PDB file of C-alpha atoms in Angstrom:
ATOM      1  CA  GLN U 212       1.526  -7.527  -3.590  1.00 50.00           C
ATOM      2  CA  GLU U 213       3.230  -4.568  -4.196  1.00 52.00           C
ATOM      3  CA  VAL U 214       3.954  -5.133  -8.056  1.00 49.00           C
ATOM      4  CA  PRO U 215       0.517  -3.611  -9.487  1.00 53.00           C
ATOM      5  CA  LEU U 216      -0.176  -1.939  -6.175  1.00 57.00           C
ATOM      6  CA  GLY U 217       2.867   0.537  -6.797  1.00 57.00           C
ATOM      7  CA  LEU U 218       1.480   1.350 -10.425  1.00 55.00           C
ATOM      8  CA  ILE U 219      -1.593   2.570  -9.453  1.00 61.00           C
ATOM      9  CA  LYS U 220      -1.388   3.769  -5.634  1.00 63.00           C
ATOM     10  CA  SER U 221       1.321   6.762  -6.476  1.00 58.00           C
ATOM     11  CA  THR U 222      -0.845   8.157  -9.316  1.00 61.00           C
ATOM     12  CA  THR U 223      -4.480   7.718  -8.118  1.00 74.00           C
ATOM     13  CA  LEU U 224      -5.187   7.843  -4.445  1.00 74.00           C
ATOM     14  CA  GLY U 225      -3.870  11.167  -3.835  1.00 75.00           C
ATOM     15  CA  VAL U 226      -5.627  12.825  -7.213  1.00 75.00           C
ATOM     16  CA  VAL U 227      -8.885  10.868  -6.036  1.00 81.00           C
ATOM     17  CA  PHE U 228      -8.833  11.944  -2.257  1.00 82.00           C
ATOM     18  CA  THR U 229      -8.752  15.364  -3.680  1.00 80.00           C
ATOM     19  CA  SER U 230     -11.130  15.270  -6.232  1.00 79.00           C
ATOM     20  CA  LEU U 231     -13.583  13.740  -3.943  1.00 83.00           C
ATOM     21  CA  SER U 232     -12.732  16.336  -1.062  1.00 84.00           C
ATOM     22  CA  ARG U 233     -14.061  19.116  -3.135  1.00 83.00           C
ATOM     23  CA  VAL U 234     -17.192  17.459  -3.183  1.00 82.00           C
ATOM     24  CA  GLN U 235     -18.108  15.941   0.222  1.00 83.00           C
ATOM     25  CA  HIS U 236     -20.648  18.357   1.165  1.00 84.00           C
ATOM     26  CA  LYS U 237     -22.982  17.575  -2.092  1.00 84.00           C
ATOM     27  CA  ILE U 238     -23.165  13.844  -1.581  1.00 83.00           C
ATOM     28  CA  ASP U 239     -25.277  13.130  -4.915  1.00 84.00           C
ATOM     29  CA  LEU U 240     -22.394  14.494  -6.569  1.00 82.00           C
ATOM     30  CA  PHE U 241     -19.946  12.728  -4.502  1.00 85.00           C
ATOM     31  CA  ASN U 242     -21.453   9.135  -5.048  1.00 85.00           C
ATOM     32  CA  LYS U 243     -21.885   9.793  -8.748  1.00 84.00           C
ATOM     33  CA  ILE U 244     -18.274  10.636  -9.138  1.00 84.00           C
ATOM     34  CA  TYR U 245     -16.957   8.222  -6.736  1.00 87.00           C
ATOM     35  CA  GLU U 246     -18.960   5.338  -8.606  1.00 87.00           C
ATOM     36  CA  LYS U 247     -17.089   6.611 -11.866  1.00 86.00           C
ATOM     37  CA  ILE U 248     -13.988   6.878 -10.751  1.00 87.00           C
ATOM     38  CA  THR U 249     -13.969   3.362  -8.493  1.00 88.00           C
ATOM     39  CA  VAL U 250     -15.238   1.641 -12.092  1.00 90.00           C
ATOM     40  CA  PHE U 251     -12.436   3.191 -14.009  1.00 89.00           C
ATOM     41  CA  ILE U 252      -9.663   2.368 -11.805  1.00 88.00           C
ATOM     42  CA  THR U 253     -11.136  -1.260 -10.844  1.00 91.00           C
ATOM     43  CA  VAL U 254     -11.273  -1.881 -14.745  1.00 93.00           C
ATOM     44  CA  ILE U 255      -7.617  -0.689 -14.870  1.00 90.00           C
ATOM     45  CA  LEU U 256      -6.195  -3.110 -12.145  1.00 90.00           C
ATOM     46  CA  GLY U 257      -8.153  -5.825 -13.658  1.00 92.00           C
ATOM     47  CA  LEU U 258      -6.098  -5.073 -16.989  1.00 93.00           C
ATOM     48  CA  ILE U 259      -3.028  -5.067 -14.992  1.00 90.00           C
ATOM     49  CA  THR U 260      -4.007  -8.522 -12.785  1.00 91.00           C
ATOM     50  CA  VAL U 261      -4.391 -10.437 -15.796  1.00 94.00           C
ATOM     51  CA  LEU U 262      -1.323  -9.419 -17.701  1.00 92.00           C
ATOM     52  CA  LEU U 263       0.871  -9.853 -14.554  1.00 91.00           C
ATOM     53  CA  PHE U 264      -1.455 -13.202 -14.249  1.00 91.00           C
ATOM     54  CA  VAL U 265      -0.964 -14.429 -17.663  1.00 89.00           C
ATOM     55  CA  TYR U 266       2.922 -13.352 -18.296  1.00 89.00           C
ATOM     56  CA  SER U 267       4.194 -14.130 -14.930  1.00 88.00           C
ATOM     57  CA  GLU U 268       6.279 -17.061 -16.075  1.00 85.00           C
ATOM     58  CA  ASN U 269       7.802 -14.865 -18.954  1.00 85.00           C
ATOM     59  CA  ILE U 270       8.340 -12.165 -16.362  1.00 87.00           C
ATOM     60  CA  ILE U 271      10.063 -14.708 -13.879  1.00 88.00           C
ATOM     61  CA  VAL U 272      12.366 -16.179 -16.525  1.00 85.00           C
ATOM     62  CA  LEU U 273      13.139 -12.926 -17.912  1.00 85.00           C
ATOM     63  CA  MET U 274      14.488 -11.399 -14.464  1.00 86.00           C
ATOM     64  CA  TYR U 275      15.734 -14.840 -12.910  1.00 87.00           C
ATOM     65  CA  GLY U 276      16.261 -17.416 -15.176  1.00 85.00           C
ATOM     66  CA  ILE U 277      14.221 -20.328 -15.963  1.00 86.00           C
ATOM     67  CA  LYS U 278      15.583 -22.299 -12.840  1.00 88.00           C
ATOM     68  CA  TRP U 279      12.796 -20.282 -10.842  1.00 87.00           C
ATOM     69  CA  ILE U 280       9.790 -20.752 -13.114  1.00 86.00           C
ATOM     70  CA  ASP U 281       8.257 -22.659 -10.468  1.00 87.00           C
ATOM     71  CA  SER U 282       7.914 -19.767  -8.309  1.00 88.00           C
ATOM     72  CA  SER U 283       5.568 -18.293 -10.929  1.00 88.00           C
ATOM     73  CA  ILE U 284       2.812 -19.772  -8.874  1.00 91.00           C
ATOM     74  CA  TYR U 285       3.632 -17.095  -5.797  1.00 91.00           C
ATOM     75  CA  MET U 286       3.740 -14.260  -8.167  1.00 89.00           C
ATOM     76  CA  LYS U 287      -0.112 -15.106  -9.188  1.00 90.00           C
ATOM     77  CA  LEU U 288      -1.067 -15.226  -6.015  1.00 91.00           C
ATOM     78  CA  LEU U 289       0.265 -11.922  -4.739  1.00 90.00           C
ATOM     79  CA  VAL U 290      -1.306 -10.482  -7.747  1.00 90.00           C
ATOM     80  CA  LEU U 291      -4.512 -11.626  -7.252  1.00 90.00           C
ATOM     81  CA  ALA U 292      -4.243 -10.475  -3.236  1.00 90.00           C
ATOM     82  CA  SER U 293      -3.471  -6.810  -4.771  1.00 89.00           C
ATOM     83  CA  TYR U 294      -6.246  -6.826  -6.885  1.00 90.00           C
ATOM     84  CA  PHE U 295      -8.444  -6.735  -3.604  1.00 92.00           C
ATOM     85  CA  TYR U 296      -6.315  -5.035  -1.648  1.00 90.00           C
ATOM     86  CA  MET U 297      -5.947  -1.923  -4.155  1.00 89.00           C
ATOM     87  CA  GLN U 298      -9.805  -1.361  -4.142  1.00 90.00           C
ATOM     88  CA  GLU U 299      -9.696  -1.493  -0.139  1.00 91.00           C
ATOM     89  CA  LEU U 300      -6.910   1.231  -0.120  1.00 89.00           C
ATOM     90  CA  LEU U 301      -9.565   3.147  -2.767  1.00 89.00           C
ATOM     91  CA  ILE U 302     -12.293   2.524  -0.526  1.00 90.00           C
ATOM     92  CA  ARG U 303     -10.593   4.126   2.709  1.00 90.00           C
ATOM     93  CA  VAL U 304     -10.245   7.454   0.766  1.00 90.00           C
ATOM     94  CA  ILE U 305     -13.941   7.868   1.871  1.00 90.00           C
ATOM     95  CA  PHE U 306     -12.869   7.533   5.548  1.00 92.00           C
ATOM     96  CA  LYS U 307     -10.206  10.176   5.301  1.00 90.00           C
ATOM     97  CA  VAL U 308     -12.717  12.387   3.226  1.00 90.00           C
ATOM     98  CA  PHE U 309     -15.259  12.156   5.784  1.00 90.00           C
ATOM     99  CA  ASP U 310     -12.723  12.033   8.376  1.00 90.00           C
ATOM    100  CA  GLN U 311     -13.434   9.143   9.755  1.00 90.00           C
ATOM    101  CA  THR U 312     -10.035   7.299  10.159  1.00 89.00           C
ATOM    102  CA  HIS U 313     -10.550   5.757  13.370  1.00 90.00           C
ATOM    103  CA  LYS U 314     -12.867   3.150  11.087  1.00 92.00           C
ATOM    104  CA  ILE U 315      -9.666   2.435   9.151  1.00 90.00           C
ATOM    105  CA  LEU U 316      -8.259   1.331  12.387  1.00 91.00           C
ATOM    106  CA  TYR U 317     -11.007  -0.909  13.555  1.00 91.00           C
ATOM    107  CA  LEU U 318     -11.088  -2.468  10.208  1.00 90.00           C
ATOM    108  CA  GLU U 319      -7.262  -2.986   9.976  1.00 91.00           C
ATOM    109  CA  ILE U 320      -7.354  -4.777  13.470  1.00 90.00           C
ATOM    110  CA  GLY U 321     -10.096  -7.309  12.189  1.00 89.00           C
ATOM    111  CA  LYS U 322      -8.037  -8.230   8.924  1.00 90.00           C
ATOM    112  CA  LYS U 323      -4.640  -8.436  11.005  1.00 89.00           C
ATOM    113  CA  ILE U 324      -6.752 -11.213  13.098  1.00 89.00           C
ATOM    114  CA  VAL U 325      -7.814 -12.774  10.096  1.00 85.00           C
ATOM    115  CA  MET U 326      -4.184 -12.909   8.473  1.00 88.00           C
ATOM    116  CA  GLY U 327      -2.845 -13.569  11.813  1.00 88.00           C
ATOM    117  CA  THR U 328      -4.869 -17.186  11.666  1.00 88.00           C
ATOM    118  CA  SER U 329      -3.246 -18.220   8.531  1.00 87.00           C
ATOM    119  CA  ILE U 330      -0.024 -17.214   9.552  1.00 88.00           C
ATOM    120  CA  VAL U 331      -0.075 -19.442  12.426  1.00 90.00           C
ATOM    121  CA  ILE U 332      -1.335 -22.101  10.134  1.00 88.00           C
ATOM    122  CA  GLY U 333       1.307 -21.747   7.863  1.00 86.00           C
ATOM    123  CA  VAL U 334       4.193 -21.421  10.438  1.00 86.00           C
ATOM    124  CA  ILE U 335       2.801 -24.904  11.904  1.00 89.00           C
ATOM    125  CA  THR U 336       2.474 -26.095   8.705  1.00 87.00           C
ATOM    126  CA  LEU U 337       5.519 -24.913   7.091  1.00 84.00           C
ATOM    127  CA  ASP U 338       3.642 -24.157   4.142  1.00 87.00           C
ATOM    128  CA  ILE U 339       4.199 -20.637   2.166  1.00 88.00           C
ATOM    129  CA  MET U 340       0.830 -21.470   0.095  1.00 90.00           C
ATOM    130  CA  VAL U 341      -1.018 -21.206   3.538  1.00 90.00           C
ATOM    131  CA  LEU U 342       0.217 -18.037   3.900  1.00 89.00           C
ATOM    132  CA  LEU U 343      -0.667 -16.410   0.434  1.00 91.00           C
ATOM    133  CA  TYR U 344      -4.228 -18.064   0.205  1.00 92.00           C
ATOM    134  CA  GLY U 345      -4.579 -16.542   3.836  1.00 90.00           C
ATOM    135  CA  LEU U 346      -3.492 -13.187   2.261  1.00 90.00           C
ATOM    136  CA  ILE U 347      -6.159 -13.293  -0.288  1.00 92.00           C
ATOM    137  CA  ILE U 348      -8.976 -14.287   1.857  1.00 92.00           C
ATOM    138  CA  SER U 349      -8.280 -11.795   4.003  1.00 92.00           C
ATOM    139  CA  ASN U 350      -8.353  -8.822   1.834  1.00 92.00           C
ATOM    140  CA  ILE U 351     -11.271 -10.469   0.223  1.00 93.00           C
ATOM    141  CA  PHE U 352     -13.135 -10.006   3.701  1.00 92.00           C
ATOM    142  CA  SER U 353     -11.457  -6.891   4.559  1.00 92.00           C
ATOM    143  CA  LEU U 354     -12.980  -5.207   1.206  1.00 93.00           C
ATOM    144  CA  ILE U 355     -16.241  -6.861   1.929  1.00 93.00           C
ATOM    145  CA  PHE U 356     -16.400  -5.351   5.401  1.00 93.00           C
ATOM    146  CA  ASN U 357     -14.774  -1.809   4.096  1.00 93.00           C
ATOM    147  CA  LEU U 358     -17.314  -1.432   1.271  1.00 91.00           C
ATOM    148  CA  ILE U 359     -20.389  -2.328   3.836  1.00 91.00           C
ATOM    149  CA  ILE U 360     -19.001   0.139   6.639  1.00 92.00           C
ATOM    150  CA  SER U 361     -18.496   2.806   3.606  1.00 90.00           C
ATOM    151  CA  LYS U 362     -21.734   2.446   2.239  1.00 89.00           C
ATOM    152  CA  LYS U 363     -22.992   3.890   5.686  1.00 88.00           C
ATOM    153  CA  VAL U 364     -20.849   6.920   5.734  1.00 88.00           C
ATOM    154  CA  ILE U 365     -21.783   7.831   2.479  1.00 86.00           C
ATOM    155  CA  LYS U 366     -25.635   6.878   2.781  1.00 83.00           C
ATOM    156  CA  SER U 367     -25.504   4.712  -0.387  1.00 81.00           C
ATOM    157  CA  ASN U 368     -27.822   1.861  -0.889  1.00 81.00           C
ATOM    158  CA  ARG U 369     -26.075   1.353  -4.615  1.00 81.00           C
ATOM    159  CA  ASN U 370     -23.679  -2.137  -4.337  1.00 81.00           C
ATOM    160  CA  PHE U 371     -22.199  -1.174  -8.084  1.00 84.00           C
ATOM    161  CA  GLU U 372     -18.832  -2.346  -6.775  1.00 85.00           C
ATOM    162  CA  PHE U 373     -19.970  -5.944  -5.873  1.00 88.00           C
ATOM    163  CA  ILE U 374     -21.778  -6.167  -9.651  1.00 89.00           C
ATOM    164  CA  VAL U 375     -18.655  -4.848 -11.189  1.00 91.00           C
ATOM    165  CA  ASN U 376     -16.298  -6.920  -9.219  1.00 91.00           C
ATOM    166  CA  PHE U 377     -18.275  -9.979 -10.341  1.00 93.00           C
ATOM    167  CA  LYS U 378     -18.512  -9.531 -14.017  1.00 93.00           C
ATOM    168  CA  LEU U 379     -14.831  -8.435 -14.251  1.00 94.00           C
ATOM    169  CA  ILE U 380     -13.559 -11.329 -12.358  1.00 93.00           C
ATOM    170  CA  PHE U 381     -15.700 -13.289 -14.844  1.00 95.00           C
ATOM    171  CA  VAL U 382     -14.080 -11.526 -17.384  1.00 94.00           C
ATOM    172  CA  ILE U 383     -10.208 -12.198 -15.967  1.00 94.00           C
ATOM    173  CA  LEU U 384     -11.012 -15.812 -15.764  1.00 93.00           C
ATOM    174  CA  ILE U 385     -11.987 -16.183 -19.447  1.00 94.00           C
ATOM    175  CA  ILE U 386      -8.963 -14.286 -20.287  1.00 93.00           C
ATOM    176  CA  ILE U 387      -6.713 -16.650 -17.948  1.00 91.00           C
ATOM    177  CA  LEU U 388      -8.206 -19.690 -18.808  1.00 91.00           C
ATOM    178  CA  SER U 389      -8.322 -19.074 -22.415  1.00 89.00           C
ATOM    179  CA  PHE U 390      -4.515 -17.960 -22.653  1.00 86.00           C
ATOM    180  CA  ASN U 391      -3.644 -21.282 -20.482  1.00 83.00           C
ATOM    181  CA  TYR U 392      -5.432 -23.474 -22.902  1.00 81.00           C
ATOM    182  CA  GLN U 393      -3.773 -21.996 -26.160  1.00 78.00           C
ATOM    183  CA  HIS U 394      -0.745 -22.173 -24.018  1.00 74.00           C
ATOM    184  CA  ASP U 395      -0.915 -25.836 -23.080  1.00 74.00           C
ATOM    185  CA  ILE U 396      -2.497 -27.353 -26.252  1.00 78.00           C
ATOM    186  CA  ASN U 397      -0.163 -25.317 -28.556  1.00 75.00           C
ATOM    187  CA  ASN U 398       2.666 -25.199 -26.292  1.00 74.00           C
ATOM    188  CA  LEU U 399       3.320 -21.399 -27.379  1.00 71.00           C
ATOM    189  CA  SER U 400       6.693 -20.107 -27.119  1.00 73.00           C
ATOM    190  CA  TYR U 401       7.498 -17.029 -24.917  1.00 70.00           C
ATOM    191  CA  ILE U 402       7.834 -14.899 -28.356  1.00 77.00           C
ATOM    192  CA  VAL U 403       5.034 -15.742 -29.649  1.00 77.00           C
ATOM    193  CA  GLU U 404       3.396 -15.513 -26.193  1.00 78.00           C
ATOM    194  CA  PHE U 405       4.439 -11.591 -26.063  1.00 80.00           C
ATOM    195  CA  LEU U 406       3.409 -11.270 -29.796  1.00 82.00           C
ATOM    196  CA  LEU U 407      -0.056 -12.016 -27.999  1.00 86.00           C
ATOM    197  CA  PHE U 408       0.163  -9.105 -25.788  1.00 89.00           C
ATOM    198  CA  PRO U 409      -1.335  -6.610 -27.630  1.00 91.00           C
ATOM    199  CA  LEU U 410      -4.676  -8.935 -28.422  1.00 91.00           C
ATOM    200  CA  ILE U 411      -4.833  -9.682 -25.377  1.00 92.00           C
ATOM    201  CA  ILE U 412      -5.256  -6.150 -24.104  1.00 94.00           C
ATOM    202  CA  ILE U 413      -8.079  -5.537 -27.028  1.00 93.00           C
ATOM    203  CA  ILE U 414      -9.861  -8.766 -26.169  1.00 93.00           C
ATOM    204  CA  TYR U 415     -10.003  -7.285 -22.352  1.00 95.00           C
ATOM    205  CA  PHE U 416     -11.364  -4.338 -23.455  1.00 93.00           C
ATOM    206  CA  VAL U 417     -14.145  -5.713 -25.874  1.00 93.00           C
ATOM    207  CA  LEU U 418     -15.254  -8.235 -22.971  1.00 94.00           C
ATOM    208  CA  ILE U 419     -15.578  -5.037 -20.963  1.00 93.00           C
ATOM    209  CA  LYS U 420     -17.935  -3.210 -23.703  1.00 90.00           C
ATOM    210  CA  ILE U 421     -19.722  -6.676 -23.807  1.00 92.00           C
ATOM    211  CA  PHE U 422     -20.406  -6.944 -20.495  1.00 92.00           C
ATOM    212  CA  ASN U 423     -21.696  -3.657 -19.920  1.00 90.00           C
ATOM    213  CA  ILE U 424     -19.041  -3.280 -17.120  1.00 89.00           C
ATOM    214  CA  ALA U 425     -17.597   0.048 -18.509  1.00 84.00           C
ATOM    215  CA  ASP U 426     -17.067   2.416 -21.521  1.00 80.00           C
ATOM    216  CA  ILE U 427     -13.343   3.749 -20.616  1.00 80.00           C
ATOM    217  CA  ILE U 428     -13.001   6.338 -23.346  1.00 80.00           C
ATOM    218  CA  LYS U 429     -16.660   7.689 -22.138  1.00 80.00           C
ATOM    219  CA  ASP U 430     -15.800   7.064 -18.351  1.00 77.00           C
ATOM    220  CA  SER U 431     -12.852   8.928 -18.341  1.00 78.00           C
ATOM    221  CA  ARG U 432     -14.221  12.065 -20.394  1.00 80.00           C
ATOM    222  CA  GLU U 433     -17.342  12.350 -17.786  1.00 77.00           C
ATOM    223  CA  ILE U 434     -14.679  11.796 -14.520  1.00 73.00           C
ATOM    224  CA  LEU U 435     -12.826  14.659 -15.917  1.00 75.00           C
ATOM    225  CA  LYS U 436     -16.102  16.720 -16.333  1.00 75.00           C
ATOM    226  CA  LEU U 437     -17.891  16.067 -13.112  1.00 67.00           C
ATOM    227  CA  ILE U 438     -14.466  17.005 -11.338  1.00 65.00           C
ATOM    228  CA  LYS U 439     -13.812  20.191 -13.385  1.00 65.00           C
ATOM    229  CA  SER U 440     -18.010  21.215 -12.423  1.00 62.00           C
TER     230      SER U 440
END
C-alpha cells in the first residue's frame, strides 16, 4: 500500500504538521485550515487512487510482462487500502500537534487486533485475498475510530470527512465502472487506454465540482491565504 502513499506522505504530512502547529491555540482557525487541507489532500488522493486502479493492468504489464497481468487485482486492493490509510495518517497529525500521541498507540493496537484476525484466517485458509480484504477493512475501521477520537481533541462536531468520503467514493466508483465497461465492451488496447489518461483526469475534477466536493484551485488559494495569516 506504499504505492500512492509515498507520493503524498513524504511531501505533505510535515507541511501539514507545521501549518497546524502555528494555529493550534486558535481552535476556530485551526479547524478551518484543517478542513481545507483535509479535503484538498483527500481529493488528490482520490485521483491517484482512480488512476492506479484503472491502469493497474497496464502498469503490471509494463513493469513485469503480460504473464503477471492477473496479479493486478492485488495492486487494486492495496491501492484501495492506501486510500483509507493515508487519511488515517493525516488525522494523526492532530494528535501530534496537541501532544496526545499516546492516543495513536491505543488506536494502533486496536487496529493490529482487527488486522491480526484477518491474518490468522488468511494463514489458516492459505488465501492471500483474505489478508488483503482484511487490510482494507482494518484501515476503514481504524480511520473511523481515528476520526471519532480526533473530533474530541479539537472539540469539533462537524463530520465533513464522512460526507467528503461518501461523495468521493461515489465519484471514484463512477469513473472506475465506466472505464471497465468501456474496456470490456470495446476491448480497448493499452495505447488507447493511455490516451484516455487526460480525459479521466478532466472527468474526475468535473465530477468533483458537480458533487460540490471541492474547487481545487480556489481551495488551494484559500489554504495558502489562511496559512500566511
